[in-house]
Coordinates of C-alpha atoms in Angstrom, one line a residue:
X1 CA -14.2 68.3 -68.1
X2 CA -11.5 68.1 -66.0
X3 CA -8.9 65.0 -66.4
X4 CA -8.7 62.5 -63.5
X5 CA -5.2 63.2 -61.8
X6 CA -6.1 60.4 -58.7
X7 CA -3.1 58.5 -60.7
X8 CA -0.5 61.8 -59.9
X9 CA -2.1 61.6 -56.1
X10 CA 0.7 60.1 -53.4
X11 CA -0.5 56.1 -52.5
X12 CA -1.2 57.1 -49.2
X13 CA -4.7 59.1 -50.7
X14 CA -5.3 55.9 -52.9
X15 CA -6.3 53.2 -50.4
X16 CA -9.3 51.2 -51.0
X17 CA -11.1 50.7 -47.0
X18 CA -12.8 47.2 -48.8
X19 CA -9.4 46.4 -50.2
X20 CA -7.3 47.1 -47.5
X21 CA -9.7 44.6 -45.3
X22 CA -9.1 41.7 -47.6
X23 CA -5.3 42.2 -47.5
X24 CA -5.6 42.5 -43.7
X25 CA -5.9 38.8 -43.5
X26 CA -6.9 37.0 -39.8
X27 CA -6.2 38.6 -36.8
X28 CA -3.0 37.4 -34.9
X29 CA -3.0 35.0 -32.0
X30 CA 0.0 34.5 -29.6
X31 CA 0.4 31.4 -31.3
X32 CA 1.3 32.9 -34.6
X33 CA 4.2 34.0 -33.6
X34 CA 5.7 30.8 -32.8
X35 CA 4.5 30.0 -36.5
X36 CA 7.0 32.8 -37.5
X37 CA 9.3 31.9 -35.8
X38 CA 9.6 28.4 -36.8
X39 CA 10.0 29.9 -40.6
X40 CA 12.8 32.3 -39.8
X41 CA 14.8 29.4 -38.1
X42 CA 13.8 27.1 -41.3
X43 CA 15.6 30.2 -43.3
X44 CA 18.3 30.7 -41.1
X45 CA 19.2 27.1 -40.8
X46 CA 19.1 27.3 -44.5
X47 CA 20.9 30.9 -44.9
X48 CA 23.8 29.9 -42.4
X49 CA 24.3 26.5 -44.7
X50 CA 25.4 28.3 -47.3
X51 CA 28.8 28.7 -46.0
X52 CA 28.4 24.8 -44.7
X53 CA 30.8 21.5 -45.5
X54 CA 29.2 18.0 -46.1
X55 CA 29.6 17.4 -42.2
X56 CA 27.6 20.2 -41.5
X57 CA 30.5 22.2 -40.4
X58 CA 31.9 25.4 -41.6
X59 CA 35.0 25.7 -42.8
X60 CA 37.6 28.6 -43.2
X61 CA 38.5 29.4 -47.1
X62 CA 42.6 28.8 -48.1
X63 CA 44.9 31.7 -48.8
X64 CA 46.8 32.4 -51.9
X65 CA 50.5 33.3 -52.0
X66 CA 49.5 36.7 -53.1
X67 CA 47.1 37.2 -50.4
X68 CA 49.7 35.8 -47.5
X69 CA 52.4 38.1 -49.2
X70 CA 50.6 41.4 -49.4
X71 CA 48.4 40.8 -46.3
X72 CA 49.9 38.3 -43.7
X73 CA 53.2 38.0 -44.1
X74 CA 55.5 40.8 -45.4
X75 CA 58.1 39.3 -47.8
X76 CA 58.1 39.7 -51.4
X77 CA 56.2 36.6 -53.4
X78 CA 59.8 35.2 -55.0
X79 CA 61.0 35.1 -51.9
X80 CA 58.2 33.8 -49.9
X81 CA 58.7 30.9 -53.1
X82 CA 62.5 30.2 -52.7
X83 CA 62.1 29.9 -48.8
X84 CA 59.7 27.3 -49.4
X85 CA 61.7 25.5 -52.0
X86 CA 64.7 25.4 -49.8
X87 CA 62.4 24.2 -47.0
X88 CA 60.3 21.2 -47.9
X89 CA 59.3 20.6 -44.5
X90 CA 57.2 23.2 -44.7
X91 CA 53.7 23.7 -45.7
X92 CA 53.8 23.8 -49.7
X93 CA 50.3 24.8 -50.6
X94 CA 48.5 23.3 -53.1
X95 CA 47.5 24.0 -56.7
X96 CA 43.7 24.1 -58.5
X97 CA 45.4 23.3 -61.8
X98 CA 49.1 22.5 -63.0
X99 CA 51.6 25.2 -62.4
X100 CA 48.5 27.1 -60.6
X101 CA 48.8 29.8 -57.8
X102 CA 49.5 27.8 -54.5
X103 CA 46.8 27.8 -52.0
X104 CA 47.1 27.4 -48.0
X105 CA 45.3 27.3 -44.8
X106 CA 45.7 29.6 -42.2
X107 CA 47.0 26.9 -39.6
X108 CA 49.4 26.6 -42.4
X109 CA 49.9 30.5 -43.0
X110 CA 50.8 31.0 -38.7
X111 CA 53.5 27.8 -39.4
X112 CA 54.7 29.9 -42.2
X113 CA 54.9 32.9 -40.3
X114 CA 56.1 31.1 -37.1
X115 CA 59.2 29.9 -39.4
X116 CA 60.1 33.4 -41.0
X117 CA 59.8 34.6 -37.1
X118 CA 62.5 32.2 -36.4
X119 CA 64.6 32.1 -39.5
X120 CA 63.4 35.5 -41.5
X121 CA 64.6 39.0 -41.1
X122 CA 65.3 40.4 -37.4
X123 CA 64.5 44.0 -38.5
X124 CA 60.9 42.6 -39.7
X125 CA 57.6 41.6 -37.2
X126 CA 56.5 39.0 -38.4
X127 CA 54.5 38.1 -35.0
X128 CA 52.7 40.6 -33.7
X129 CA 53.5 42.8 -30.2
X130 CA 52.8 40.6 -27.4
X131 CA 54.9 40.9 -24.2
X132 CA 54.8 37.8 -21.7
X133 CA 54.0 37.4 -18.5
X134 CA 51.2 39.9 -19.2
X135 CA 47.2 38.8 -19.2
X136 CA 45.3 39.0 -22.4
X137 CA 43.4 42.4 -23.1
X138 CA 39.9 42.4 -22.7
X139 CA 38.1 44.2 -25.2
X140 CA 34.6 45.0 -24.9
X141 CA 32.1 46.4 -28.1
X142 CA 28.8 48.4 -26.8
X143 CA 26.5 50.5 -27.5
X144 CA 22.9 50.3 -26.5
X145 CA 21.6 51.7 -29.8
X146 CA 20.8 48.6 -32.5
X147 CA 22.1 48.6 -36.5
X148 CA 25.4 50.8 -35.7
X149 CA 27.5 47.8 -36.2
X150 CA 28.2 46.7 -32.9
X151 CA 28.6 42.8 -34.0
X152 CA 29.7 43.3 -37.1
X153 CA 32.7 45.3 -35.9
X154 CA 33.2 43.0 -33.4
X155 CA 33.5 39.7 -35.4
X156 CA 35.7 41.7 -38.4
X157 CA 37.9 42.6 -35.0
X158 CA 38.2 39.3 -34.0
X159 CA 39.3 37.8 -37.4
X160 CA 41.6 40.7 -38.1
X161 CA 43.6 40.2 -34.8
X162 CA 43.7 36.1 -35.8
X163 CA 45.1 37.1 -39.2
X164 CA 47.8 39.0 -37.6
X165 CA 48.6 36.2 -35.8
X166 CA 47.0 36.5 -32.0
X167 CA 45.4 33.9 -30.5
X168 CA 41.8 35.1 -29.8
X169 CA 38.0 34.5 -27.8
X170 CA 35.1 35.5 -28.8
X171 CA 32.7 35.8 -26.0
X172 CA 28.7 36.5 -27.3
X173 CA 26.8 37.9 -24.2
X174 CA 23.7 38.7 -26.5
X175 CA 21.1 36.3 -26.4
X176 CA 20.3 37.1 -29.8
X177 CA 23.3 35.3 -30.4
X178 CA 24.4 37.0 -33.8
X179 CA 28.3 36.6 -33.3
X180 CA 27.4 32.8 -32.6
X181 CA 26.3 32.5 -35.9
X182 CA 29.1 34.4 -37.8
X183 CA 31.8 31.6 -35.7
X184 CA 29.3 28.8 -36.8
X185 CA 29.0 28.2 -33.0
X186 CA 26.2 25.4 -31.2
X187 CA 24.7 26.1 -28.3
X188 CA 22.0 24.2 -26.6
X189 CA 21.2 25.9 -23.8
X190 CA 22.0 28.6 -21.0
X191 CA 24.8 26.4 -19.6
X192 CA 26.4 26.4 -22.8
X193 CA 26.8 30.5 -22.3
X194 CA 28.4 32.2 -19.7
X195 CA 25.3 32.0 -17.4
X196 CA 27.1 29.2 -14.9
X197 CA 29.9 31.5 -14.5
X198 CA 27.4 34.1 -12.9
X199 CA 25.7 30.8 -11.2
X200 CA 29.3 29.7 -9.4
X201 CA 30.4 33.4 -9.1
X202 CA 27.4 33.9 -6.8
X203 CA 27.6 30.3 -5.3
X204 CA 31.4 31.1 -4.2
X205 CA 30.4 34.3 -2.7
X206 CA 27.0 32.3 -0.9
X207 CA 29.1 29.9 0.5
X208 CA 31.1 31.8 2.4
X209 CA 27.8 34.2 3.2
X210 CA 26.5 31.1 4.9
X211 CA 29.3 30.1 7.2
X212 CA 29.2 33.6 8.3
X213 CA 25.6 33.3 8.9
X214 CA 26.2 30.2 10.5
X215 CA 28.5 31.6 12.5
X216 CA 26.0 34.4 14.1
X217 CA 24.0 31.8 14.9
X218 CA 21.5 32.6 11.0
X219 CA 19.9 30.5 9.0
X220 CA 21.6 30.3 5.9
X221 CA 20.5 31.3 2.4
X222 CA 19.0 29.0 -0.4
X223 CA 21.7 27.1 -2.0
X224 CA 19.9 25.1 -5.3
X225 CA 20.9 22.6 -7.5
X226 CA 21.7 25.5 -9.9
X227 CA 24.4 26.8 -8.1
X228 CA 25.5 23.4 -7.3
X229 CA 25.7 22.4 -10.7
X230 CA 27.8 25.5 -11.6
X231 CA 29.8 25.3 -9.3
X232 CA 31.3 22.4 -11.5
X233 CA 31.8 24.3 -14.2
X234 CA 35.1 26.5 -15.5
X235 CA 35.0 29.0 -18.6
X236 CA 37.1 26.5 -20.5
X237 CA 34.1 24.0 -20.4
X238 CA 32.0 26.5 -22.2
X239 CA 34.8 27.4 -24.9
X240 CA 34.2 25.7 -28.4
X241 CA 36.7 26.1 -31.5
X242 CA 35.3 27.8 -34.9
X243 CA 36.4 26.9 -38.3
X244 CA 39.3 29.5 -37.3
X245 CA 42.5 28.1 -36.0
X246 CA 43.0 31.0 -33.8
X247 CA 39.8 32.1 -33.0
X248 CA 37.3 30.2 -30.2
X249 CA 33.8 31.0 -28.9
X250 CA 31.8 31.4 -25.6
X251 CA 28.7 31.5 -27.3
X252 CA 24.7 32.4 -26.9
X253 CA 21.3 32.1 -27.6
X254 CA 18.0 33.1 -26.4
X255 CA 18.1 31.1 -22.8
X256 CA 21.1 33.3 -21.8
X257 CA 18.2 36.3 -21.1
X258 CA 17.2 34.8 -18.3
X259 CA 20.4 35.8 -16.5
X260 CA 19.1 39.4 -16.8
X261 CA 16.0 38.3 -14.2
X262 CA 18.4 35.5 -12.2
X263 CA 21.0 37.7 -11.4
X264 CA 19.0 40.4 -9.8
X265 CA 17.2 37.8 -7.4
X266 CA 20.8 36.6 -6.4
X267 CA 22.1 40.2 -6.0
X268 CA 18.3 40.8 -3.5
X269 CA 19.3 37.9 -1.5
X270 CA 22.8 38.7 -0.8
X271 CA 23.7 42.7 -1.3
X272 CA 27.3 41.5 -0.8
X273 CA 27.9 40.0 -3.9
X274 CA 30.0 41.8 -6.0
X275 CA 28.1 40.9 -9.1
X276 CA 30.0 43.1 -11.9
X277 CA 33.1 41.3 -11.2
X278 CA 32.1 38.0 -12.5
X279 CA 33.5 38.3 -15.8
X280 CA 36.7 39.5 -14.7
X281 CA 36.8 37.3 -11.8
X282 CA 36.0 34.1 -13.7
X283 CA 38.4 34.2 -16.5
X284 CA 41.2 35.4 -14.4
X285 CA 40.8 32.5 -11.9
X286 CA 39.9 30.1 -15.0
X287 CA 43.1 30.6 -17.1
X288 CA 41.8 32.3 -20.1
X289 CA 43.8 35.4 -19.6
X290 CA 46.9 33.3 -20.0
X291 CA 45.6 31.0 -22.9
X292 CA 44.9 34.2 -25.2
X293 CA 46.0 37.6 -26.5
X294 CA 42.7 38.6 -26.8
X295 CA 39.3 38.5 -25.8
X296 CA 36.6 40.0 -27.6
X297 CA 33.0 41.0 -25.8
X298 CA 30.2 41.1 -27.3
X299 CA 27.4 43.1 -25.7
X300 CA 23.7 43.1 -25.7
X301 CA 22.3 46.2 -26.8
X302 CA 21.0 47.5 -23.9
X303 CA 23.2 48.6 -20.2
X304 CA 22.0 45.5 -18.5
X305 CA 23.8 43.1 -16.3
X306 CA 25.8 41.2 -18.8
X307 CA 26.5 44.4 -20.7
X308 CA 27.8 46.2 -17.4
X309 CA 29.9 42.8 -17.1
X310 CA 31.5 43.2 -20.1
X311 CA 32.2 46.7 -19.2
X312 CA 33.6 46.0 -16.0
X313 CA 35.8 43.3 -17.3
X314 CA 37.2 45.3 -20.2
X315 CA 40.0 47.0 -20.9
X316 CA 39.1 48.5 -24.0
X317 CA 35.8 49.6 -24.7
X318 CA 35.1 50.5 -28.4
X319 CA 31.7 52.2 -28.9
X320 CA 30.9 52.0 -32.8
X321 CA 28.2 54.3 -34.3
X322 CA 26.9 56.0 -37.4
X323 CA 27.5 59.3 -38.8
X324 CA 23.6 60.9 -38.1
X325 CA 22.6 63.0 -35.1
X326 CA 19.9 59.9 -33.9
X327 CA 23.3 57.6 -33.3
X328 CA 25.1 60.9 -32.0
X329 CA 22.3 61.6 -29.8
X330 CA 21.7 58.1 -28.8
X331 CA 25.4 57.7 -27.8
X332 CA 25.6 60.8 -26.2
X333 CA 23.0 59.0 -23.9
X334 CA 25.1 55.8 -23.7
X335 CA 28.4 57.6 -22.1
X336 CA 25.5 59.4 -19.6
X337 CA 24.3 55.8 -19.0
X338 CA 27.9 54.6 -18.1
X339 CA 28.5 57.8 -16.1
X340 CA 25.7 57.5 -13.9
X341 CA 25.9 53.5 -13.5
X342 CA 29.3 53.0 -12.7
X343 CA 29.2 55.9 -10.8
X344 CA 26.7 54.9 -8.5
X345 CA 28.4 51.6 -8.2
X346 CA 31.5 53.0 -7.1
X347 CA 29.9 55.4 -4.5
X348 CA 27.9 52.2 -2.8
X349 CA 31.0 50.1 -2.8
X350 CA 33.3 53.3 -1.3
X351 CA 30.6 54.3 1.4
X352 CA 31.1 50.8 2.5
X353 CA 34.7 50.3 2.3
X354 CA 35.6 53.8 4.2
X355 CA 33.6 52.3 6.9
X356 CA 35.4 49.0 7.0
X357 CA 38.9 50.9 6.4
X358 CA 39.1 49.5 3.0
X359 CA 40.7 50.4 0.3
X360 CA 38.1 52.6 -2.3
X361 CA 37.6 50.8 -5.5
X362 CA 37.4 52.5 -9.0
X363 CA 37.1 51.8 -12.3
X364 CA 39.3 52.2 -15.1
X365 CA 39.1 51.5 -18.6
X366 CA 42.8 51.9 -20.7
X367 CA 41.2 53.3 -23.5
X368 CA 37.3 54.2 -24.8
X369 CA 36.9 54.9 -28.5
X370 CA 33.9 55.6 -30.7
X371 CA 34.4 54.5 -34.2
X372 CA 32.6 55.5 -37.0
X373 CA 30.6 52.7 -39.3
X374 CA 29.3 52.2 -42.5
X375 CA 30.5 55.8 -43.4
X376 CA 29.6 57.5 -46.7
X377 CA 32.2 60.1 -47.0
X378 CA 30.3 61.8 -50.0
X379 CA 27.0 62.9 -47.7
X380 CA 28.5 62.5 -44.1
X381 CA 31.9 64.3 -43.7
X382 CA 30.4 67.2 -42.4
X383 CA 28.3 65.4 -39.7
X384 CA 31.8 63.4 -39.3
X385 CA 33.6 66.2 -38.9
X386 CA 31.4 68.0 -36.3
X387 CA 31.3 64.9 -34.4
X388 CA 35.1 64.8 -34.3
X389 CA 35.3 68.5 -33.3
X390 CA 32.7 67.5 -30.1
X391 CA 34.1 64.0 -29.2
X392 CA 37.7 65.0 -30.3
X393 CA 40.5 62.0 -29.0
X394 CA 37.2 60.0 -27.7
X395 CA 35.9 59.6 -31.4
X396 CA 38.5 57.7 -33.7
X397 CA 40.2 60.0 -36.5
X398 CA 39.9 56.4 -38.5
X399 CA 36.0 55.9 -40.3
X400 CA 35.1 52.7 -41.3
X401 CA 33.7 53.0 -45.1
X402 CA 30.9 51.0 -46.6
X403 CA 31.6 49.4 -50.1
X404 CA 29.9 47.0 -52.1
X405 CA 33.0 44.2 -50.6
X406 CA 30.6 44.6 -47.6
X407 CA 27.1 44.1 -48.8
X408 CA 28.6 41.0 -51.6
X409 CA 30.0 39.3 -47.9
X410 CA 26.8 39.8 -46.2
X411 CA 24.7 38.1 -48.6
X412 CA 27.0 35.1 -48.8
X413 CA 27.3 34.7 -44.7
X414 CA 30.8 35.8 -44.5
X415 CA 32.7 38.2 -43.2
X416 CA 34.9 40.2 -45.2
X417 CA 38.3 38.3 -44.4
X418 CA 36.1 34.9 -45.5
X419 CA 35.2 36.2 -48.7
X420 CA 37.7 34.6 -51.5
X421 CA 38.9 37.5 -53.4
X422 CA 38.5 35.3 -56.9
X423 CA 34.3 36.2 -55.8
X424 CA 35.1 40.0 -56.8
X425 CA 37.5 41.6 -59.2
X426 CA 41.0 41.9 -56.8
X427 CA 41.5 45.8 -57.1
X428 CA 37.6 46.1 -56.0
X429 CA 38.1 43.6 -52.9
X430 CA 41.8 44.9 -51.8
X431 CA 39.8 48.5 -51.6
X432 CA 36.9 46.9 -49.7
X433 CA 39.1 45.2 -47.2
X434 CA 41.1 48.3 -46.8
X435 CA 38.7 50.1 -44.4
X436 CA 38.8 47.1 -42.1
X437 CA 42.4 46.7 -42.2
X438 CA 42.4 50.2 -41.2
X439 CA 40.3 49.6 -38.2
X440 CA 42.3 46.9 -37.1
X441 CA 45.5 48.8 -37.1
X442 CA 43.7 52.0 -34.9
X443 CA 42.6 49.0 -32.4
X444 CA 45.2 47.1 -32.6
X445 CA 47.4 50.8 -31.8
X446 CA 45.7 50.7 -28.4
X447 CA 46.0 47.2 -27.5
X448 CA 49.9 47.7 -28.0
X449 CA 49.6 50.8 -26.1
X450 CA 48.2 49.5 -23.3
X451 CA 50.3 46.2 -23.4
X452 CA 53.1 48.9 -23.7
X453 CA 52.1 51.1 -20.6
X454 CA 52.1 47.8 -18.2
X455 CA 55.0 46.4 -19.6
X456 CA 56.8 49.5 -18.3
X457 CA 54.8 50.1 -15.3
X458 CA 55.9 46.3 -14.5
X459 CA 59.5 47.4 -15.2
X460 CA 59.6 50.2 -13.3
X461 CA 58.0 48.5 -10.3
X462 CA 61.0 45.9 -10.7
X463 CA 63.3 48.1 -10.5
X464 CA 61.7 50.4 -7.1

């Protein structure tokens, strides 16, 4: 008698049809699904708490002197001590026991930093590159491929550039509204997101449509309270501060999607409106190129209208992906995608502007990276490497590595720069930090590029 192996079998040959209908449960309705939604925002509201003061707000952890010395502001700790004993103006920390490390916030780390920029060393940054008279750098991070990073890169960005000392905007055109969450942002509605600045971008443009068409004797075209409304309303309305000093938010949630069916209808009923240059329109003529260093996009993950916004605006594009041949391939398909669209754009806009005797329009971008995520360099350097080889200058020699700093932050709702360092032993969080620090300094290497290249171009036009 042979032995029963049905035990050895794969579970896949060991499913019960009667059992399998009793864990079915009751068909779905339409009407489920609000049911689950209403428990994942029951556990989000309760996840995103976590990180959550008694006034419902969050709030930014303090900084030891060993962590502003080694990370924010390079002096050595006995110094950084005897400046602020011979200063007591100054922010002096505070203690969690007698004779205890001294603890600060970052508004008091930039004061710090502000007063060794003033008083320290001449031969030392202690602010970061930033020439005047020059407009914040737009930077935008896309890809239309979902899990590569996209948001998480883009919020670490955001908090590395405030830590160096740059004053920074956060703008979340996903209506999934992720990077809302990580900058503890509230948002009620669509006119809480960028939507009214497509609204009044289109409304300026209709307006002067309509005397034109009242002018040849047309009627004109639908004006609506929408547009009026919006046409109140500048970016600085929409911008809200997060528990970061440095760091403010244009945020999002589901209602923006409905700007990727209103914006086409606009674009039907006038073919004249320049629709990709909202962004860059609007916070040009609204001030916030002038009231930060940077501003940080992002992007749905898909090439619609408010991903080819934030395109079109930016001046950096960073394009973050995985080391595997699906995110390869799928990115491959992404830079065809930007090819073909802007592409298209620019030959409809030319056609029309030769005719006219107007200049041609194109578009330029200062630099467009891919960066490697959540790299494993024990299974993927080959893959990495071949990747390198194909891409070459496009794909950034620097690849962000995934520790256990990272998965420790994501369960507590922080990002790596919010987890206190006390949470994990200090030799394991310095190394886990390390790979973003890295990425910041290969972004931050072309922002001061580019800043760079104007600067002199702005020179040399002075001088001609």
């Amino acid at each position: 008698m042979k032995a029963d192996r049905s035990d050895e079998l794969p579970p896949y040959f060991r499913i019960d049809p009667d059992q399998a209908a009793r864990a079915l449960g009751a068909p779905m309705e339409t009407n489920g699904f609000a049911s689950i939604a209403a428990a994942c925002a029951e556990g989000r509201d309760d996840l995103a708490g976590r990180g959550l003061q008694e006034n419902g707000r969050r709030s930014l952890r303090l900084f030891s002197t060993w962590e502003i010395t080694r990370y924010l502001i390079p002096v050595a700790q006995g110094h950084f001590r005897r400046v602020l004993k011979q200063n007591p103006a100054l922010p002096q920390g505070r203690s969690e026991t007698e004779g205890g490390a001294k603890w600060f916030t970052l508004d008091e780390v930039l004061r710090l930093r502000a007063h060794f920029a003033a008083e320290g060393s001449k031969t030392k940054n202690y602010r970061p590159y930033r020439p005047e008279g020059l407009p914040a750098k737009i930077m935008a991070v896309a890809n239309f491929k979902g899990g590569v990073g996209k948001t998480s890169t883009a919020a670490h960005l955001a908090m590395s550039a405030a830590l160096d000392g740059y004053r920074v905007l956060v703008i979340d055109l996903d209506s999934q509204g992720s990077m809302t969450s990580i900058f503890g942002g509230k948002v009620d509605d669509e006119w809480q997101t960028i939507f009214p600045l497509f609204a009044r971008h289109y409304g300026s443009h209709l307006r002067i449509e309509n005397q034109r068409r009242l002018d040849r004797g047309d009627p004109p075209l639908p004006f609506d309270d929408t547009l009026a409304e919006a046409m109140e309303i500048r970016a600085p309305d929409l911008v809200q501060a997060t528990h970061w000093p440095n760091i403010d938010l244009i945020g999002a949630q589901l209602n923006l999607y409905w700007a990727e069916f209103q914006v086409p209808v606009w674009r039907m009923q006038s073919r004249g409106w320049k629709l990709w240059e909202t962004l860059s329109d609007t916070l040009a003529s609204d001030g916030i190129l002038d009231s930060y260093d940077l501003v940080i996009l992002d992007t749905p993950p898909a090439l619609g209208y408010l991903t080819i916004n934030g395109l079109a605006a930016a001046d950096i594009l960073l394009v973050p992906l995985g080391a595997s041949f699906l995110e390869f391939d799928s990115t491959g398909r992404f830079f065809d995608m930007l090819h073909t669209t802007f592409n298209s754009i620019e030959e409809g806009e030319n056609l029309a502007a030769r005719a006219l005797g107007r200049e041609a329009i194109y578009f330029k971008w200062d630099a467009v990276r891919a960066v490697l995520t959540r790299y494993d360099g024990t299974q993927q350097a080959e893959l990495a490497a071949l990747m390198q080889a194909y891409l070459g200058t496009t794909l950034s020699p620097h690849r962000q590595g995934f520790t256990a700093l990272i998965g420790q932050a994501g369960e507590q709702v922080q990002g790596i720069y919010e987890a206190d360092y006390r949470d994990f032993n200090r030799e394991t969080y310095a190394r886990g930090r390390e790979t973003f620090d890295a990425t910041w300094a290969a972004v931050k290497s072309l922002v001061i590029g580019a800043w760079r290249r104007d600067e002199l171009a702005a020179l040399t036009a002075e001088e001609a």
